[in-house]
mmCIF file with all atom_site columns, C-alpha atoms in Angstrom:
data_model
loop_
_atom_site.group_PDB
_atom_site.id
_atom_site.type_symbol
_atom_site.label_atom_id
_atom_site.label_alt_id
_atom_site.label_comp_id
_atom_site.label_asym_id
_atom_site.label_entity_id
_atom_site.label_seq_id
_atom_site.pdbx_PDB_ins_code
_atom_site.Cartn_x
_atom_site.Cartn_y
_atom_site.Cartn_z
_atom_site.occupancy
_atom_site.B_iso_or_equiv
_atom_site.pdbx_formal_charge
_atom_site.auth_seq_id
_atom_site.auth_comp_id
_atom_site.auth_asym_id
_atom_site.auth_atom_id
_atom_site.pdbx_PDB_model_num
ATOM 1   C CA . MET A 1 1   ? 13.500 153.464 202.518 1.00 0.00 ? 1   MET A CA 1
ATOM 2   C CA . PRO A 1 2   ? 16.107 155.476 204.890 1.00 0.00 ? 2   PRO A CA 1
ATOM 3   C CA . ALA A 1 3   ? 15.978 159.175 204.605 1.00 0.00 ? 3   ALA A CA 1
ATOM 4   C CA . ASP A 1 4   ? 20.008 159.682 203.881 1.00 0.00 ? 4   ASP A CA 1
ATOM 5   C CA . GLN A 1 5   ? 19.972 156.951 200.831 1.00 0.00 ? 5   GLN A CA 1
ATOM 6   C CA . ARG A 1 6   ? 20.951 158.846 197.581 1.00 0.00 ? 6   ARG A CA 1
ATOM 7   C CA . ILE A 1 7   ? 18.287 158.205 194.891 1.00 0.00 ? 7   ILE A CA 1
ATOM 8   C CA . ALA A 1 8   ? 18.437 159.035 191.625 1.00 0.00 ? 8   ALA A CA 1
ATOM 9   C CA . ILE A 1 9   ? 15.757 159.106 189.136 1.00 0.00 ? 9   ILE A CA 1
ATOM 10  C CA . TYR A 1 10  ? 16.615 158.269 185.238 1.00 0.00 ? 10  TYR A CA 1
ATOM 11  C CA . PRO A 1 11  ? 13.732 159.268 183.084 1.00 0.00 ? 11  PRO A CA 1
ATOM 12  C CA . GLY A 1 12  ? 12.835 157.894 179.733 1.00 0.00 ? 12  GLY A CA 1
ATOM 13  C CA . SER A 1 13  ? 10.390 156.579 177.515 1.00 0.00 ? 13  SER A CA 1
ATOM 14  C CA . PHE A 1 14  ? 12.555 153.313 177.120 1.00 0.00 ? 14  PHE A CA 1
ATOM 15  C CA . ASP A 1 15  ? 10.473 152.279 174.503 1.00 0.00 ? 15  ASP A CA 1
ATOM 16  C CA . PRO A 1 16  ? 12.738 149.899 174.016 1.00 0.00 ? 16  PRO A CA 1
ATOM 17  C CA . ILE A 1 17  ? 15.206 150.049 176.597 1.00 0.00 ? 17  ILE A CA 1
ATOM 18  C CA . THR A 1 18  ? 18.757 149.788 174.930 1.00 0.00 ? 18  THR A CA 1
ATOM 19  C CA . ASN A 1 19  ? 21.982 148.624 176.127 1.00 0.00 ? 19  ASN A CA 1
ATOM 20  C CA . GLY A 1 20  ? 23.181 152.333 176.147 1.00 0.00 ? 20  GLY A CA 1
ATOM 21  C CA . HIS A 1 21  ? 20.636 152.291 178.936 1.00 0.00 ? 21  HIS A CA 1
ATOM 22  C CA . ILE A 1 22  ? 21.550 149.787 180.787 1.00 0.00 ? 22  ILE A CA 1
ATOM 23  C CA . ASP A 1 23  ? 24.882 150.855 180.406 1.00 0.00 ? 23  ASP A CA 1
ATOM 24  C CA . ILE A 1 24  ? 23.592 154.187 182.393 1.00 0.00 ? 24  ILE A CA 1
ATOM 25  C CA . VAL A 1 25  ? 21.802 152.502 184.868 1.00 0.00 ? 25  VAL A CA 1
ATOM 26  C CA . GLN A 1 26  ? 24.496 150.556 185.908 1.00 0.00 ? 26  GLN A CA 1
ATOM 27  C CA . ARG A 1 27  ? 27.043 153.532 185.889 1.00 0.00 ? 27  ARG A CA 1
ATOM 28  C CA . ALA A 1 28  ? 24.649 155.514 187.966 1.00 0.00 ? 28  ALA A CA 1
ATOM 29  C CA . LEU A 1 29  ? 24.374 152.664 190.610 1.00 0.00 ? 29  LEU A CA 1
ATOM 30  C CA . ALA A 1 30  ? 28.237 153.311 190.992 1.00 0.00 ? 30  ALA A CA 1
ATOM 31  C CA . MET A 1 31  ? 26.964 157.153 192.572 1.00 0.00 ? 31  MET A CA 1
ATOM 32  C CA . PHE A 1 32  ? 24.167 156.374 194.097 1.00 0.00 ? 32  PHE A CA 1
ATOM 33  C CA . ASP A 1 33  ? 22.496 154.003 196.653 1.00 0.00 ? 33  ASP A CA 1
ATOM 34  C CA . ARG A 1 34  ? 19.388 153.594 194.503 1.00 0.00 ? 34  ARG A CA 1
ATOM 35  C CA . VAL A 1 35  ? 18.075 154.586 190.809 1.00 0.00 ? 35  VAL A CA 1
ATOM 36  C CA . VAL A 1 36  ? 14.641 154.770 189.775 1.00 0.00 ? 36  VAL A CA 1
ATOM 37  C CA . VAL A 1 37  ? 14.295 154.038 185.912 1.00 0.00 ? 37  VAL A CA 1
ATOM 38  C CA . ALA A 1 38  ? 10.837 156.086 185.803 1.00 0.00 ? 38  ALA A CA 1
ATOM 39  C CA . ILE A 1 39  ? 9.094  155.660 182.566 1.00 0.00 ? 39  ILE A CA 1
ATOM 40  C CA . ALA A 1 40  ? 7.669  158.664 181.002 1.00 0.00 ? 40  ALA A CA 1
ATOM 41  C CA . ASN A 1 41  ? 4.148  158.215 179.925 1.00 0.00 ? 41  ASN A CA 1
ATOM 42  C CA . ASN A 1 42  ? 4.059  160.428 177.320 1.00 0.00 ? 42  ASN A CA 1
ATOM 43  C CA . VAL A 1 43  ? 0.329  160.804 175.872 1.00 0.00 ? 43  VAL A CA 1
ATOM 44  C CA . ARG A 1 44  ? 1.918  162.796 172.859 1.00 0.00 ? 44  ARG A CA 1
ATOM 45  C CA . LYS A 1 45  ? 3.883  159.563 171.607 1.00 0.00 ? 45  LYS A CA 1
ATOM 46  C CA . ALA A 1 46  ? 2.462  156.767 170.311 1.00 0.00 ? 46  ALA A CA 1
ATOM 47  C CA . PRO A 1 47  ? 5.327  153.657 172.219 1.00 0.00 ? 47  PRO A CA 1
ATOM 48  C CA . LEU A 1 48  ? 5.389  150.171 170.548 1.00 0.00 ? 48  LEU A CA 1
ATOM 49  C CA . PHE A 1 49  ? 5.349  148.836 173.409 1.00 0.00 ? 49  PHE A CA 1
ATOM 50  C CA . THR A 1 50  ? 3.103  149.205 176.893 1.00 0.00 ? 50  THR A CA 1
ATOM 51  C CA . VAL A 1 51  ? 4.576  150.609 180.381 1.00 0.00 ? 51  VAL A CA 1
ATOM 52  C CA . ALA A 1 52  ? 3.813  146.814 181.759 1.00 0.00 ? 52  ALA A CA 1
ATOM 53  C CA . GLU A 1 53  ? 6.132  145.328 178.746 1.00 0.00 ? 53  GLU A CA 1
ATOM 54  C CA . ARG A 1 54  ? 8.509  148.187 179.138 1.00 0.00 ? 54  ARG A CA 1
ATOM 55  C CA . LYS A 1 55  ? 9.001  147.372 182.790 1.00 0.00 ? 55  LYS A CA 1
ATOM 56  C CA . GLN A 1 56  ? 9.642  144.147 182.618 1.00 0.00 ? 56  GLN A CA 1
ATOM 57  C CA . HIS A 1 57  ? 12.121 144.506 179.947 1.00 0.00 ? 57  HIS A CA 1
ATOM 58  C CA . ILE A 1 58  ? 13.663 146.611 182.065 1.00 0.00 ? 58  ILE A CA 1
ATOM 59  C CA . LEU A 1 59  ? 13.567 144.397 185.080 1.00 0.00 ? 59  LEU A CA 1
ATOM 60  C CA . THR A 1 60  ? 14.654 141.391 183.105 1.00 0.00 ? 60  THR A CA 1
ATOM 61  C CA . ALA A 1 61  ? 17.660 142.888 181.553 1.00 0.00 ? 61  ALA A CA 1
ATOM 62  C CA . LEU A 1 62  ? 18.842 144.391 184.692 1.00 0.00 ? 62  LEU A CA 1
ATOM 63  C CA . GLY A 1 63  ? 18.898 141.085 186.061 1.00 0.00 ? 63  GLY A CA 1
ATOM 64  C CA . ALA A 1 64  ? 18.848 139.848 189.926 1.00 0.00 ? 64  ALA A CA 1
ATOM 65  C CA . ALA A 1 65  ? 22.237 141.437 191.014 1.00 0.00 ? 65  ALA A CA 1
ATOM 66  C CA . ASP A 1 66  ? 21.155 145.231 190.206 1.00 0.00 ? 66  ASP A CA 1
ATOM 67  C CA . ALA A 1 67  ? 17.225 145.113 190.356 1.00 0.00 ? 67  ALA A CA 1
ATOM 68  C CA . ARG A 1 68  ? 17.913 145.009 194.214 1.00 0.00 ? 68  ARG A CA 1
ATOM 69  C CA . ARG A 1 69  ? 18.842 148.631 193.848 1.00 0.00 ? 69  ARG A CA 1
ATOM 70  C CA . VAL A 1 70  ? 16.797 149.820 191.230 1.00 0.00 ? 70  VAL A CA 1
ATOM 71  C CA . GLU A 1 71  ? 13.152 150.283 190.719 1.00 0.00 ? 71  GLU A CA 1
ATOM 72  C CA . VAL A 1 72  ? 11.463 150.977 187.696 1.00 0.00 ? 72  VAL A CA 1
ATOM 73  C CA . ASP A 1 73  ? 8.044  153.248 188.112 1.00 0.00 ? 73  ASP A CA 1
ATOM 74  C CA . ALA A 1 74  ? 5.902  155.499 185.565 1.00 0.00 ? 74  ALA A CA 1
ATOM 75  C CA . PHE A 1 75  ? 4.747  158.801 185.332 1.00 0.00 ? 75  PHE A CA 1
ATOM 76  C CA . GLU A 1 76  ? 3.137  161.294 183.762 1.00 0.00 ? 76  GLU A CA 1
ATOM 77  C CA . GLY A 1 77  ? 2.947  165.291 184.281 1.00 0.00 ? 77  GLY A CA 1
ATOM 78  C CA . LEU A 1 78  ? 6.483  167.037 184.846 1.00 0.00 ? 78  LEU A CA 1
ATOM 79  C CA . LEU A 1 79  ? 9.595  165.120 185.662 1.00 0.00 ? 79  LEU A CA 1
ATOM 80  C CA . VAL A 1 80  ? 10.038 167.879 188.866 1.00 0.00 ? 80  VAL A CA 1
ATOM 81  C CA . GLU A 1 81  ? 7.116  166.781 190.497 1.00 0.00 ? 81  GLU A CA 1
ATOM 82  C CA . TYR A 1 82  ? 7.767  162.855 190.030 1.00 0.00 ? 82  TYR A CA 1
ATOM 83  C CA . VAL A 1 83  ? 11.384 163.640 191.585 1.00 0.00 ? 83  VAL A CA 1
ATOM 84  C CA . GLN A 1 84  ? 9.887  165.395 194.699 1.00 0.00 ? 84  GLN A CA 1
ATOM 85  C CA . GLU A 1 85  ? 7.301  162.887 195.324 1.00 0.00 ? 85  GLU A CA 1
ATOM 86  C CA . ARG A 1 86  ? 10.380 160.256 195.332 1.00 0.00 ? 86  ARG A CA 1
ATOM 87  C CA . GLY A 1 87  ? 12.023 162.167 197.675 1.00 0.00 ? 87  GLY A CA 1
ATOM 88  C CA . ALA A 1 88  ? 15.215 162.598 195.233 1.00 0.00 ? 88  ALA A CA 1
ATOM 89  C CA . ASN A 1 89  ? 17.130 165.691 194.149 1.00 0.00 ? 89  ASN A CA 1
ATOM 90  C CA . ILE A 1 90  ? 18.894 164.365 191.465 1.00 0.00 ? 90  ILE A CA 1
ATOM 91  C CA . VAL A 1 91  ? 17.960 163.567 187.707 1.00 0.00 ? 91  VAL A CA 1
ATOM 92  C CA . VAL A 1 92  ? 20.615 161.445 185.322 1.00 0.00 ? 92  VAL A CA 1
ATOM 93  C CA . ARG A 1 93  ? 20.595 161.713 182.110 1.00 0.00 ? 93  ARG A CA 1
ATOM 94  C CA . GLY A 1 94  ? 22.750 160.483 179.175 1.00 0.00 ? 94  GLY A CA 1
ATOM 95  C CA . LEU A 1 95  ? 24.520 162.003 176.711 1.00 0.00 ? 95  LEU A CA 1
ATOM 96  C CA . ARG A 1 96  ? 25.163 160.959 172.980 1.00 0.00 ? 96  ARG A CA 1
ATOM 97  C CA . ALA A 1 97  ? 26.206 164.091 170.949 1.00 0.00 ? 97  ALA A CA 1
ATOM 98  C CA . LEU A 1 98  ? 26.383 167.915 171.103 1.00 0.00 ? 98  LEU A CA 1
ATOM 99  C CA . ALA A 1 99  ? 22.514 168.022 169.924 1.00 0.00 ? 99  ALA A CA 1
ATOM 100 C CA . ASP A 1 100 ? 21.125 166.046 173.017 1.00 0.00 ? 100 ASP A CA 1
ATOM 101 C CA . PHE A 1 101 ? 23.595 168.348 175.441 1.00 0.00 ? 101 PHE A CA 1
ATOM 102 C CA . GLU A 1 102 ? 21.800 171.245 173.605 1.00 0.00 ? 102 GLU A CA 1
ATOM 103 C CA . TYR A 1 103 ? 18.371 170.250 174.417 1.00 0.00 ? 103 TYR A CA 1
ATOM 104 C CA . GLU A 1 104 ? 19.221 168.628 177.800 1.00 0.00 ? 104 GLU A CA 1
ATOM 105 C CA . PHE A 1 105 ? 20.631 171.563 179.234 1.00 0.00 ? 105 PHE A CA 1
ATOM 106 C CA . GLN A 1 106 ? 17.949 173.298 178.553 1.00 0.00 ? 106 GLN A CA 1
ATOM 107 C CA . LEU A 1 107 ? 15.810 170.844 180.613 1.00 0.00 ? 107 LEU A CA 1
ATOM 108 C CA . ALA A 1 108 ? 18.125 170.492 183.370 1.00 0.00 ? 108 ALA A CA 1
ATOM 109 C CA . HIS A 1 109 ? 17.503 174.324 183.414 1.00 0.00 ? 109 HIS A CA 1
ATOM 110 C CA . MET A 1 110 ? 14.111 174.366 183.497 1.00 0.00 ? 110 MET A CA 1
ATOM 111 C CA . ASN A 1 111 ? 13.747 171.522 185.583 1.00 0.00 ? 111 ASN A CA 1
ATOM 112 C CA . ARG A 1 112 ? 15.961 173.531 188.289 1.00 0.00 ? 112 ARG A CA 1
ATOM 113 C CA . ARG A 1 113 ? 13.804 176.761 187.855 1.00 0.00 ? 113 ARG A CA 1
ATOM 114 C CA . LEU A 1 114 ? 10.470 174.567 188.644 1.00 0.00 ? 114 LEU A CA 1
ATOM 115 C CA . GLY A 1 115 ? 12.070 172.385 191.054 1.00 0.00 ? 115 GLY A CA 1
ATOM 116 C CA . LYS A 1 116 ? 14.445 174.071 193.541 1.00 0.00 ? 116 LYS A CA 1
ATOM 117 C CA . GLY A 1 117 ? 17.136 172.309 194.392 1.00 0.00 ? 117 GLY A CA 1
ATOM 118 C CA . ILE A 1 118 ? 16.873 169.796 191.757 1.00 0.00 ? 118 ILE A CA 1
ATOM 119 C CA . ASP A 1 119 ? 20.045 169.025 190.047 1.00 0.00 ? 119 ASP A CA 1
ATOM 120 C CA . THR A 1 120 ? 20.755 166.958 186.873 1.00 0.00 ? 120 THR A CA 1
ATOM 121 C CA . ILE A 1 121 ? 24.046 164.735 186.072 1.00 0.00 ? 121 ILE A CA 1
ATOM 122 C CA . PHE A 1 122 ? 25.404 164.045 182.700 1.00 0.00 ? 122 PHE A CA 1
ATOM 123 C CA . LEU A 1 123 ? 26.648 160.751 181.903 1.00 0.00 ? 123 LEU A CA 1
ATOM 124 C CA . MET A 1 124 ? 28.231 160.460 178.631 1.00 0.00 ? 124 MET A CA 1
ATOM 125 C CA . THR A 1 125 ? 27.589 156.774 177.046 1.00 0.00 ? 125 THR A CA 1
ATOM 126 C CA . SER A 1 126 ? 30.067 154.630 176.434 1.00 0.00 ? 126 SER A CA 1
ATOM 127 C CA . GLU A 1 127 ? 31.889 154.812 172.967 1.00 0.00 ? 127 GLU A CA 1
ATOM 128 C CA . LYS A 1 128 ? 30.085 151.834 171.449 1.00 0.00 ? 128 LYS A CA 1
ATOM 129 C CA . ASP A 1 129 ? 26.958 152.983 172.291 1.00 0.00 ? 129 ASP A CA 1
ATOM 130 C CA . PHE A 1 130 ? 26.839 156.827 171.184 1.00 0.00 ? 130 PHE A CA 1
ATOM 131 C CA . TYR A 1 131 ? 24.699 156.317 168.076 1.00 0.00 ? 131 TYR A CA 1
ATOM 132 C CA . VAL A 1 132 ? 22.174 154.323 169.574 1.00 0.00 ? 132 VAL A CA 1
ATOM 133 C CA . SER A 1 133 ? 18.776 155.102 170.354 1.00 0.00 ? 133 SER A CA 1
ATOM 134 C CA . SER A 1 134 ? 15.651 153.499 170.732 1.00 0.00 ? 134 SER A CA 1
ATOM 135 C CA . SER A 1 135 ? 13.756 155.324 167.947 1.00 0.00 ? 135 SER A CA 1
ATOM 136 C CA . LEU A 1 136 ? 16.833 154.312 165.560 1.00 0.00 ? 136 LEU A CA 1
ATOM 137 C CA . VAL A 1 137 ? 16.718 151.165 166.640 1.00 0.00 ? 137 VAL A CA 1
ATOM 138 C CA . LYS A 1 138 ? 12.958 150.474 166.118 1.00 0.00 ? 138 LYS A CA 1
ATOM 139 C CA . GLU A 1 139 ? 13.748 151.920 162.556 1.00 0.00 ? 139 GLU A CA 1
ATOM 140 C CA . VAL A 1 140 ? 16.014 149.710 161.844 1.00 0.00 ? 140 VAL A CA 1
ATOM 141 C CA . ALA A 1 141 ? 14.331 146.569 163.310 1.00 0.00 ? 141 ALA A CA 1
ATOM 142 C CA . GLN A 1 142 ? 11.001 147.929 161.313 1.00 0.00 ? 142 GLN A CA 1
ATOM 143 C CA . PHE A 1 143 ? 13.009 147.607 158.070 1.00 0.00 ? 143 PHE A CA 1
ATOM 144 C CA . GLY A 1 144 ? 14.599 144.314 158.849 1.00 0.00 ? 144 GLY A CA 1
ATOM 145 C CA . GLY A 1 145 ? 17.980 145.361 159.966 1.00 0.00 ? 145 GLY A CA 1
ATOM 146 C CA . LYS A 1 146 ? 19.663 143.167 162.855 1.00 0.00 ? 146 LYS A CA 1
ATOM 147 C CA . VAL A 1 147 ? 19.531 144.876 166.370 1.00 0.00 ? 147 VAL A CA 1
ATOM 148 C CA . THR A 1 148 ? 21.444 142.531 167.715 1.00 0.00 ? 148 THR A CA 1
ATOM 149 C CA . GLY A 1 149 ? 23.965 144.365 170.348 1.00 0.00 ? 149 GLY A CA 1
ATOM 150 C CA . LEU A 1 150 ? 22.038 147.159 170.354 1.00 0.00 ? 150 LEU A CA 1
ATOM 151 C CA . VAL A 1 151 ? 19.635 145.793 172.803 1.00 0.00 ? 151 VAL A CA 1
ATOM 152 C CA . PRO A 1 152 ? 18.975 143.166 175.128 1.00 0.00 ? 152 PRO A CA 1
ATOM 153 C CA . PRO A 1 153 ? 18.378 139.639 173.393 1.00 0.00 ? 153 PRO A CA 1
ATOM 154 C CA . LEU A 1 154 ? 14.730 139.084 175.023 1.00 0.00 ? 154 LEU A CA 1
ATOM 155 C CA . VAL A 1 155 ? 14.188 142.921 173.834 1.00 0.00 ? 155 VAL A CA 1
ATOM 156 C CA . GLU A 1 156 ? 15.693 141.983 170.441 1.00 0.00 ? 156 GLU A CA 1
ATOM 157 C CA . LYS A 1 157 ? 13.060 139.424 170.237 1.00 0.00 ? 157 LYS A CA 1
ATOM 158 C CA . ALA A 1 158 ? 10.343 141.153 171.517 1.00 0.00 ? 158 ALA A CA 1
ATOM 159 C CA . LEU A 1 159 ? 10.632 143.712 168.677 1.00 0.00 ? 159 LEU A CA 1
ATOM 160 C CA . TYR A 1 160 ? 10.766 141.668 165.802 1.00 0.00 ? 160 TYR A CA 1
ATOM 161 C CA . GLU A 1 161 ? 7.888  139.605 167.381 1.00 0.00 ? 161 GLU A CA 1
ATOM 162 C CA . ARG A 1 162 ? 6.006  142.927 167.761 1.00 0.00 ? 162 ARG A CA 1
ATOM 163 C CA . LEU A 1 163 ? 6.608  143.961 164.319 1.00 0.00 ? 163 LEU A CA 1
ATOM 164 C CA . GLY A 1 164 ? 5.705  140.998 162.710 1.00 0.00 ? 164 GLY A CA 1
ATOM 165 C CA . ARG A 1 165 ? 9.263  139.663 161.950 1.00 0.00 ? 165 ARG A CA 1
ATOM 166 C CA . LYS A 1 166 ? 11.074 136.454 162.416 1.00 0.00 ? 166 LYS A CA 1
ATOM 167 C CA . HIS A 1 167 ? 13.481 136.914 165.242 1.00 0.00 ? 167 HIS A CA 1
ATOM 168 C CA . GLU A 1 168 ? 15.483 133.818 163.755 1.00 0.00 ? 168 GLU A CA 1
ATOM 169 C CA . ASP A 1 169 ? 15.772 135.306 160.718 1.00 0.00 ? 169 ASP A CA 1
ATOM 170 C CA . ARG A 1 170 ? 17.183 138.253 161.904 1.00 0.00 ? 170 ARG A CA 1
ATOM 171 C CA . VAL A 1 171 ? 18.935 137.047 164.331 1.00 0.00 ? 171 VAL A CA 1
ATOM 172 C CA . ALA A 1 172 ? 20.574 133.826 161.823 1.00 0.00 ? 172 ALA A CA 1
ATOM 173 C CA . GLY A 1 173 ? 22.683 136.719 159.874 1.00 0.00 ? 173 GLY A CA 1
ATOM 174 C CA . HIS A 1 174 ? 20.481 138.356 157.635 1.00 0.00 ? 174 HIS A CA 1
ATOM 175 C CA . GLU A 1 175 ? 21.918 141.637 155.878 1.00 0.00 ? 175 GLU A CA 1
ATOM 176 C CA . ASP A 1 176 ? 21.309 144.630 158.077 1.00 0.00 ? 176 ASP A CA 1
ATOM 177 C CA . ALA A 1 177 ? 18.906 147.162 156.411 1.00 0.00 ? 177 ALA A CA 1
ATOM 178 C CA . THR A 1 178 ? 20.127 150.946 155.927 1.00 0.00 ? 178 THR A CA 1
ATOM 179 C CA . VAL A 1 179 ? 18.109 152.918 157.219 1.00 0.00 ? 179 VAL A CA 1
ATOM 180 C CA . ALA A 1 180 ? 15.767 154.998 155.083 1.00 0.00 ? 180 ALA A CA 1
ATOM 181 C CA . HIS A 1 181 ? 15.598 158.186 155.101 1.00 0.00 ? 181 HIS A CA 1
ATOM 182 C CA . ALA A 1 182 ? 15.656 160.582 151.963 1.00 0.00 ? 182 ALA A CA 1
#
């Protein structure tokens, strides 16, 4: 990889990748030569999809055009160490709401303290995706709601299969479920 390439790291669990994530990747590609979508392998979480499955979902969802400039990788440990190993100095993060900003602001400052010269840029999610999170998508799918339009079609199918639900029933117009929180 040429030394003068502008490389950004977009870290996250991507379990599953949403259309909001895809939007952030595509917008980051307008600013950087390469974007590394870095799947955080968090041992404290029990992901629905394996790292290999998430990699495949991301690559397929992005398609051939974006895949030439996007690499999908996985890492464990400190993000700053991974960013430095990759020869990058920019972390891309998506923001949905004020609560995201407070948390991400803390992380960005800690990353900058731990990894001198590492900066974080924040991209606001699109208006149509600002309420969508991977956790919410999984919960809606778990309770039988439709996630059409929130995730790429292949991810929607994989979600229903993993959760033991019939994909055809979900897409055919079954009523959306209300998220069950008290």
